[in-house]
mmCIF file of C-alpha atoms in Angstrom:
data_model
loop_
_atom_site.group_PDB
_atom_site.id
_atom_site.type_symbol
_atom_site.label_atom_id
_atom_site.label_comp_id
_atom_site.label_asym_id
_atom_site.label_seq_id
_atom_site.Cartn_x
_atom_site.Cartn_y
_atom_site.Cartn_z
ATOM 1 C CA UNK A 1 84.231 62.060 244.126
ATOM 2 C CA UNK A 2 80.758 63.527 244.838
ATOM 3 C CA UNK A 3 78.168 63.613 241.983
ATOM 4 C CA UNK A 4 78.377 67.555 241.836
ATOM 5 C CA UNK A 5 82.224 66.589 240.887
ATOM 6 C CA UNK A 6 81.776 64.470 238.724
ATOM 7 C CA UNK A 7 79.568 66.518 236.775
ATOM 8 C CA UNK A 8 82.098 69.845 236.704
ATOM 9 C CA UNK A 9 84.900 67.104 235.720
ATOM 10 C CA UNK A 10 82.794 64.814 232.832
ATOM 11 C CA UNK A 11 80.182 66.928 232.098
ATOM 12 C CA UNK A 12 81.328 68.307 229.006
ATOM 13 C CA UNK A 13 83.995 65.735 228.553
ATOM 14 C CA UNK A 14 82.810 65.118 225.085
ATOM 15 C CA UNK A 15 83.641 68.304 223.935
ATOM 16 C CA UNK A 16 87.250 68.492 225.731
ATOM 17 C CA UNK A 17 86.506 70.458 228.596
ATOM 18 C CA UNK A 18 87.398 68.749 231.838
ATOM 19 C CA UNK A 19 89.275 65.584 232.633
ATOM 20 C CA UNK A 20 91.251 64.013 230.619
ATOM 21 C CA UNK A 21 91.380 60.606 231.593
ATOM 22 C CA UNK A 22 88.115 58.339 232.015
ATOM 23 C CA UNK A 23 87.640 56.932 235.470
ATOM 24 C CA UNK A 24 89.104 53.378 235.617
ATOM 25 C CA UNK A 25 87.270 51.584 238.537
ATOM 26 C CA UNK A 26 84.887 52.044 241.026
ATOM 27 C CA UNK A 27 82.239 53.371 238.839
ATOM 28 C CA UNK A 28 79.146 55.006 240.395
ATOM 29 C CA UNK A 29 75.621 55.600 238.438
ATOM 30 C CA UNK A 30 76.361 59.170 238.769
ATOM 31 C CA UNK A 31 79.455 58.460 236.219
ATOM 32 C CA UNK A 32 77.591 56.979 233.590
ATOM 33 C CA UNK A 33 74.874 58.980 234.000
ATOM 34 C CA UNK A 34 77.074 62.113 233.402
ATOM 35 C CA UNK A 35 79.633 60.989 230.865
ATOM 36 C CA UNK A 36 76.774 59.078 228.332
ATOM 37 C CA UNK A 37 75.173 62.389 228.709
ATOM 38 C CA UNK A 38 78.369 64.081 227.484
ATOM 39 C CA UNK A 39 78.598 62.093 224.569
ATOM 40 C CA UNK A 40 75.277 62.870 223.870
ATOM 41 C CA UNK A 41 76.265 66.212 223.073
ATOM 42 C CA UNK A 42 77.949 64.492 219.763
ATOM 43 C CA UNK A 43 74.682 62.918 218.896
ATOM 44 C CA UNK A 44 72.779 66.097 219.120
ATOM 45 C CA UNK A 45 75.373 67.716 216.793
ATOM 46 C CA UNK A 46 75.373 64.770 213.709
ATOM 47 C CA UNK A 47 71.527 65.258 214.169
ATOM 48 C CA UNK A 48 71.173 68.537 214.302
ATOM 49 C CA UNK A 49 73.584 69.873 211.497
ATOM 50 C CA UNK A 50 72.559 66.990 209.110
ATOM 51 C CA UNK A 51 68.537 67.578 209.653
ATOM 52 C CA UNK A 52 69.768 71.683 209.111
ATOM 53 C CA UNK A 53 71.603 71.223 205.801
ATOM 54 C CA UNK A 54 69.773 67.841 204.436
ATOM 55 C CA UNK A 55 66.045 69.519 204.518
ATOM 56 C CA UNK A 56 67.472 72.101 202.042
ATOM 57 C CA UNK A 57 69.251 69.238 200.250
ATOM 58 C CA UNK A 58 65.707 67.470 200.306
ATOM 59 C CA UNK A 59 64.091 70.403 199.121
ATOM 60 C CA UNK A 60 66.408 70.764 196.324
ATOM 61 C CA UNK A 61 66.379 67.405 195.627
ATOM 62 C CA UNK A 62 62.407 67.001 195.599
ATOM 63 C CA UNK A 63 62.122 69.754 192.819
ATOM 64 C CA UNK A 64 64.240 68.123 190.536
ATOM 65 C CA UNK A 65 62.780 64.828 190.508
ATOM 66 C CA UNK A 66 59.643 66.568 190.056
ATOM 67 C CA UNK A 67 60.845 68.702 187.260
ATOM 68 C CA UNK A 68 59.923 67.996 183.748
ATOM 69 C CA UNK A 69 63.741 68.566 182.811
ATOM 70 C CA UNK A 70 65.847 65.026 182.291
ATOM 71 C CA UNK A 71 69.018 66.472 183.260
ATOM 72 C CA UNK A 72 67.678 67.794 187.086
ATOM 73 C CA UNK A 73 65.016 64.781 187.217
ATOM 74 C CA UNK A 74 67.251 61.765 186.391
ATOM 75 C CA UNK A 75 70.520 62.434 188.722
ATOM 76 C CA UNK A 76 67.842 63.275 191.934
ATOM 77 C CA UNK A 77 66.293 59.843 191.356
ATOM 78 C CA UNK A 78 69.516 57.770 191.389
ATOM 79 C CA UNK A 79 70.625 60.100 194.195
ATOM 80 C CA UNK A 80 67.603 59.136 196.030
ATOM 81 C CA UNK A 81 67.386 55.307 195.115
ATOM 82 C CA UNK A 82 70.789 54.850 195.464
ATOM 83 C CA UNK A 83 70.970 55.937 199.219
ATOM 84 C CA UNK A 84 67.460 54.613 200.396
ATOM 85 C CA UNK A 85 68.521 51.392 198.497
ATOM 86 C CA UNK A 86 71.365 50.364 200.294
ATOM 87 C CA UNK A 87 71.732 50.401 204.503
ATOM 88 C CA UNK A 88 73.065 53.555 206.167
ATOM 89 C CA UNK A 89 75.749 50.948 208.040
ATOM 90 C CA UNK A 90 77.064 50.462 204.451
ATOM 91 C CA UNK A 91 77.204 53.771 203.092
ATOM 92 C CA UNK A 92 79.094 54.568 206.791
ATOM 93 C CA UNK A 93 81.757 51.665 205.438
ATOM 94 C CA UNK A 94 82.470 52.205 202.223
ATOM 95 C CA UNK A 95 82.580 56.502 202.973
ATOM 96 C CA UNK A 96 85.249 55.583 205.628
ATOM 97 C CA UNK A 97 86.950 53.453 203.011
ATOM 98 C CA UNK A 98 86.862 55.538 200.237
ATOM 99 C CA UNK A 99 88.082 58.882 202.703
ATOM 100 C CA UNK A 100 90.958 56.801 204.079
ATOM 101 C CA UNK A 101 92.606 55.854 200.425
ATOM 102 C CA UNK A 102 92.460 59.347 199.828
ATOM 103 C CA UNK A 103 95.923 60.132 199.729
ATOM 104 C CA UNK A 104 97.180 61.083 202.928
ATOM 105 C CA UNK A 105 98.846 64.156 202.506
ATOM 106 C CA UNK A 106 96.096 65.206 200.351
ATOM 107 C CA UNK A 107 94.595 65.563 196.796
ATOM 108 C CA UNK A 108 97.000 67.418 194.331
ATOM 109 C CA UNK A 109 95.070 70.206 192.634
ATOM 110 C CA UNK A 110 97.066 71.072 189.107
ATOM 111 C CA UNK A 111 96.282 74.824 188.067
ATOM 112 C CA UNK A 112 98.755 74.604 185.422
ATOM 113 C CA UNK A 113 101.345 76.511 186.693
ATOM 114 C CA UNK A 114 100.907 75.964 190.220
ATOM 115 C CA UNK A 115 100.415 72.635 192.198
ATOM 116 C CA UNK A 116 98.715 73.292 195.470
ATOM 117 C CA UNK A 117 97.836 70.403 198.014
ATOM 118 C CA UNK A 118 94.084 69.825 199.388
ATOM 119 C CA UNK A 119 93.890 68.540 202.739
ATOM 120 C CA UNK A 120 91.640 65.833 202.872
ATOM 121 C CA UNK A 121 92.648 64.255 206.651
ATOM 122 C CA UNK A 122 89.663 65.886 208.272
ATOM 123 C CA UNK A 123 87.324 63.659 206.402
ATOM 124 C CA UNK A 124 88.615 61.046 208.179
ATOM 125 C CA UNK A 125 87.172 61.958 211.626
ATOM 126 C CA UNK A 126 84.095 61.000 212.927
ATOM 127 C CA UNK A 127 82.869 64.916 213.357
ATOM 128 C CA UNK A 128 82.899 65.245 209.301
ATOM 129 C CA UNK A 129 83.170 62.139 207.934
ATOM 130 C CA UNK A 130 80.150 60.566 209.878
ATOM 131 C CA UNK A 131 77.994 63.774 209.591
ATOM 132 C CA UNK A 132 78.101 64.220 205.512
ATOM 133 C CA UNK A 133 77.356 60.543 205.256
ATOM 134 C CA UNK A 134 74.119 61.007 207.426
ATOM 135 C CA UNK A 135 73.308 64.334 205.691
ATOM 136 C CA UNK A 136 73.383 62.686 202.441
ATOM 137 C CA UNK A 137 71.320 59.462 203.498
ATOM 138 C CA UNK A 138 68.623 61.607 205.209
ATOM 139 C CA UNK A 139 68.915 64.049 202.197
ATOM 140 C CA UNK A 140 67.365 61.019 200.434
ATOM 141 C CA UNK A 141 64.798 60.101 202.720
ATOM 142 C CA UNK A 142 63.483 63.374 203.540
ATOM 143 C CA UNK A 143 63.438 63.889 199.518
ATOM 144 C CA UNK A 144 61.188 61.076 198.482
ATOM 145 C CA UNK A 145 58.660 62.340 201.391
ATOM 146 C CA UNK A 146 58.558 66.160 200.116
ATOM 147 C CA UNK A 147 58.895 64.876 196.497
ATOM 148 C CA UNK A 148 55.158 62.767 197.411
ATOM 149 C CA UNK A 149 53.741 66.124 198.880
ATOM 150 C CA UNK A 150 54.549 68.030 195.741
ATOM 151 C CA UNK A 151 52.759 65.651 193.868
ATOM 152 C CA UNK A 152 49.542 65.806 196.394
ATOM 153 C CA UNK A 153 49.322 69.638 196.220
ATOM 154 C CA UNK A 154 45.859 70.252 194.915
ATOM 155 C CA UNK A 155 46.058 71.678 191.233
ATOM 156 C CA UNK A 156 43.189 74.170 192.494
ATOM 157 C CA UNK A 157 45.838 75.863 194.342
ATOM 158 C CA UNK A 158 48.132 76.246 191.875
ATOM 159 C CA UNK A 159 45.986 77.386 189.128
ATOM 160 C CA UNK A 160 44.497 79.795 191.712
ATOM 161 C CA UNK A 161 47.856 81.010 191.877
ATOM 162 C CA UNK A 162 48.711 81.100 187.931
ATOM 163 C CA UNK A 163 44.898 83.050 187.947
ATOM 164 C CA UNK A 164 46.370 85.613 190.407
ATOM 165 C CA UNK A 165 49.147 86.153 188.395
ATOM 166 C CA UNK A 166 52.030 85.126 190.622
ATOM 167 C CA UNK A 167 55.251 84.659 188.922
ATOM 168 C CA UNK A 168 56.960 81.343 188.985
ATOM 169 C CA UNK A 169 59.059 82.577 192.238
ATOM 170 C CA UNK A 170 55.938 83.868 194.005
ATOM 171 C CA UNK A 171 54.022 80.497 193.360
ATOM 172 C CA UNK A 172 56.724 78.704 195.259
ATOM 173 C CA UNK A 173 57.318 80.865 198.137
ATOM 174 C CA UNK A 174 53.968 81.673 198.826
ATOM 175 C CA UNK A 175 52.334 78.355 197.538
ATOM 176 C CA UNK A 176 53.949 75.448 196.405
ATOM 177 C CA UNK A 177 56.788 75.911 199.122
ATOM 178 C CA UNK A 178 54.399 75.775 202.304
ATOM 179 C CA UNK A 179 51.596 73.681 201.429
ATOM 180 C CA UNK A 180 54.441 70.867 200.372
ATOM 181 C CA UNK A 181 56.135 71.421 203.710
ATOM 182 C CA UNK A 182 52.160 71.050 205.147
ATOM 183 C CA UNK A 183 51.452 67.774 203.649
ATOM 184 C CA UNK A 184 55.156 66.199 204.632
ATOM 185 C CA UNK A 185 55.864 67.357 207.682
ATOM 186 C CA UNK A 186 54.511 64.438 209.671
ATOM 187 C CA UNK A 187 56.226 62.009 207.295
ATOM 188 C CA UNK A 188 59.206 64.830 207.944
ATOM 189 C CA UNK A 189 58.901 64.313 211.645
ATOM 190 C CA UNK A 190 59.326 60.292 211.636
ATOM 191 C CA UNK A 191 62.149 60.805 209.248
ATOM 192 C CA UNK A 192 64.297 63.737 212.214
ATOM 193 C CA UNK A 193 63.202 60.890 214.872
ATOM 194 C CA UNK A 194 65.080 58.034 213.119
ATOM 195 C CA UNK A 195 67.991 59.702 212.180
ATOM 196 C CA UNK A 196 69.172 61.414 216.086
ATOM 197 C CA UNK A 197 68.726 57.428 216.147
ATOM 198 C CA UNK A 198 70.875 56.539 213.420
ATOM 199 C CA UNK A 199 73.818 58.536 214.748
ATOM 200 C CA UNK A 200 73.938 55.821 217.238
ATOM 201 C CA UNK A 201 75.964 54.393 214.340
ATOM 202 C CA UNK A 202 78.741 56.094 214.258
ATOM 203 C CA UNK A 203 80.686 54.460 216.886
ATOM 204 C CA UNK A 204 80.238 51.215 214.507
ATOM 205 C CA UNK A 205 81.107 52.846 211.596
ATOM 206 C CA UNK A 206 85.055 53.220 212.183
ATOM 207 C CA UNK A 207 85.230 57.034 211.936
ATOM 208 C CA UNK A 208 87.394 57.047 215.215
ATOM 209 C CA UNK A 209 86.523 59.057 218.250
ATOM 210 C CA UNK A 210 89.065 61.798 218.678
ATOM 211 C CA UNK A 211 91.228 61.427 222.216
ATOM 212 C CA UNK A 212 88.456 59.349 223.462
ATOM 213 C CA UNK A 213 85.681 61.932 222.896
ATOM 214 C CA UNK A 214 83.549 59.972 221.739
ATOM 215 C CA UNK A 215 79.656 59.828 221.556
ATOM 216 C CA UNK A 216 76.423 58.474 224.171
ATOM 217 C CA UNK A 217 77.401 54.707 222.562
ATOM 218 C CA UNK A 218 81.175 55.169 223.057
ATOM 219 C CA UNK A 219 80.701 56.159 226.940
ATOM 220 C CA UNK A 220 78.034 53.357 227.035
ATOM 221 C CA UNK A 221 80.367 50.473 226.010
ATOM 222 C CA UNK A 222 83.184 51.566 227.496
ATOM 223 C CA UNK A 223 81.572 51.012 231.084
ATOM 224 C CA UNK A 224 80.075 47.878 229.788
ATOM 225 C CA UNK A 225 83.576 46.542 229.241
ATOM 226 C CA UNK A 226 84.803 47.992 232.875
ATOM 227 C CA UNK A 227 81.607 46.607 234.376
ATOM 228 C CA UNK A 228 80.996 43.317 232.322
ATOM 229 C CA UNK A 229 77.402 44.414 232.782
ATOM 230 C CA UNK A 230 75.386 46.201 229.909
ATOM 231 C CA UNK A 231 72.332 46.420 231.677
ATOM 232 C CA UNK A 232 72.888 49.991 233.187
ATOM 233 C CA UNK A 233 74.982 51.822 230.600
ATOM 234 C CA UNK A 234 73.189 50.992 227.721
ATOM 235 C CA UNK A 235 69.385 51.636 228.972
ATOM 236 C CA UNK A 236 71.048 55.155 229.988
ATOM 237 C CA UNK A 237 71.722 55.486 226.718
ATOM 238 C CA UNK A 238 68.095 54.546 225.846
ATOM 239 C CA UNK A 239 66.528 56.510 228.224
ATOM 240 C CA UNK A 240 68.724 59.697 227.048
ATOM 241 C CA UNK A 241 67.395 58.947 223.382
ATOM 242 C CA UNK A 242 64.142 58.951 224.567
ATOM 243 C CA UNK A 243 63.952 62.213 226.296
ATOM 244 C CA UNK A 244 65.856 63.762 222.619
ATOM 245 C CA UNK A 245 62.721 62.073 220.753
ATOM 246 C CA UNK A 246 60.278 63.598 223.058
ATOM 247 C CA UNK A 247 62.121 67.102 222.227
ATOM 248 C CA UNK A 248 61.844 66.751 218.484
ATOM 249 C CA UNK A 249 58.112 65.317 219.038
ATOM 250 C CA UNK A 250 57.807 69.124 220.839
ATOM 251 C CA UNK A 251 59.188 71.243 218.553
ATOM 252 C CA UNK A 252 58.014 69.363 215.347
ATOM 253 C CA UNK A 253 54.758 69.702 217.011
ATOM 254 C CA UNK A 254 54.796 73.359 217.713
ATOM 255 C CA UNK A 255 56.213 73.735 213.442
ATOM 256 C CA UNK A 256 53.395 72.031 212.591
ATOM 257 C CA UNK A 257 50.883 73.999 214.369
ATOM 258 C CA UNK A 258 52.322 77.004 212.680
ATOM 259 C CA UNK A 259 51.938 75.049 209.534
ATOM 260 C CA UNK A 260 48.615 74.624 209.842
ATOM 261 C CA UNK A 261 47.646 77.561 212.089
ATOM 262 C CA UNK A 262 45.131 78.517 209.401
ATOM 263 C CA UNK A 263 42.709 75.973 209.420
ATOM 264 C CA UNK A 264 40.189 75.313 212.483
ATOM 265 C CA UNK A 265 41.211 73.125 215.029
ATOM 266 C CA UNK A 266 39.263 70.300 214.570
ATOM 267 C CA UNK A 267 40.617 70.121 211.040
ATOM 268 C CA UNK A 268 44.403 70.210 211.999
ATOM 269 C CA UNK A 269 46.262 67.316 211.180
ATOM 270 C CA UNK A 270 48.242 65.652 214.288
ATOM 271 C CA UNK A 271 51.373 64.305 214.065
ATOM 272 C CA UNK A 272 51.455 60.298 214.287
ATOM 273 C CA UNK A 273 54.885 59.458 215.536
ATOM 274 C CA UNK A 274 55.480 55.313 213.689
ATOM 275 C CA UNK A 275 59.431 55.128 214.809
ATOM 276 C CA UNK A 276 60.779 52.200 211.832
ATOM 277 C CA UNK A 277 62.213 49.520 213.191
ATOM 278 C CA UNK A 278 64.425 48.478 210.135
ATOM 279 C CA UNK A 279 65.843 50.764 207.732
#
């Protein structure tokens, strides 16, 4: 099979288009360059959808532990500590757990004359399961770093904007809102990077693959097993993560020159990429 094959037969594998069955011997680099790269598609879509829905968690989030009410400030800061306390690997385990002893057949939902049935199997697989667990841990993260640049928001602006006579709404759309987003996003940006790495975890976290659709890491061992030699499939895998962090770098990059598209040049603030190492 020619690499141009191989690509219209694996390439979107992942997704269940194409072959069924994974190639059993005779592996060329072509393969695992092509199928990795189709499992990739699964990473992209964990990091995408819980970066989308957890920076409006975040923002939520953020507020409330900033607000001078106990009942919105005191459940965002357990929220918070609670899932930047413990490890993501963790929260992975003990979400699987708790989704599995679910019932199976679902959650009965009494409405007092009628019992209806909730379906809960779907939270089970890796495409839900996996992707509110990271949307909830990065919720956290990307909280405590927009909940820091609330507090660092000079109090010039703001009383400029109570002098103006801005109502409460207008302060935070028009103030509050984007100089917060200003002062985080490079914080922000670290915080995107590390999590398209995080869903690396997912094929450790038992949240099975569906029909062997699995993601980059799935694809990656499986030819390590075949080959008994990790040292091609797994920098692949590296090398694909790479080129995503140089795309977020990009298009962070180009957000935060928007961001900041009103200050001179020389004074913009560039965005320091510090990957962590342990989380």
């Amino acid at each position: 099979m020619s690499c141009v094959e191989t690509i219209q037969a694996y390439g979107l594998r992942a997704i269940g288009i194409g072959e069924r069955l994974l190639p059993r011997s005779d592996f060329t680099l072509c393969d695992q360059f092509v199928l990795i790269g189709s499992g990739l598609i699964w990473n992209v879509y964990f990091g995408l959808l819980a970066l989308f829905f957890g920076f409006w968690f975040a923002v939520a989030l953020a507020m409330g532990k900033n607000s001078d009410h106990l009942l919105a400030r005191k459940p965002a800061e357990w929220f918070i500590f609670v899932f930047r306390g413990s490890p993501l690997f963790i929260q992975f385990f003990i979400a699987y757990q708790a989704f599995v002893l679910l019932p199976r057949d679902g959650i009965p939902i009494n409405l007092g004359i009628v019992e209806l049935t909730a379906d809960t199997r779907w939270l089970t697989k890796a495409w839900a399961g996996a992707l509110i667990v990271l949307f909830l841990n990065t919720s956290a993260y990307a909280a405590e770093i927009f909940s820091g640049a609330l507090r660092s928001i000079p109090k010039g602006d703001l009383e400029a904007a109570d002098a103006y006579g801005m109502s409460p709404g207008q302060k935070f759309r028009r103030v509050t809102f984007p100089t917060m987003l200003r002062l985080g996003w490079p914080a922000y940006t670290n915080e995107a990077i590390f999590l398209f790495h995080a869903t690396t975890l997912v094929f450790f976290s038992g949240f099975p693959a569906w029909q062997q659709q699995g993601d980059a890491l799935y694809y990656a061992n499986y030819f390590a097993d075949k080959t008994f030699n990790p040292f091609i499939p797994y920098p692949i895998v590296a090398g694909y993560f790479v080129i995503v962090t140089l795309c977020v770098i990009a298009a962070f990059g180009l957000a935060n020159r928007r961001l900041n598209r009103h200050l001179a040049p020389s004074q913009r603030p560039r965005l320091r990429i510090r990957p962590q190492l342990v989380r």
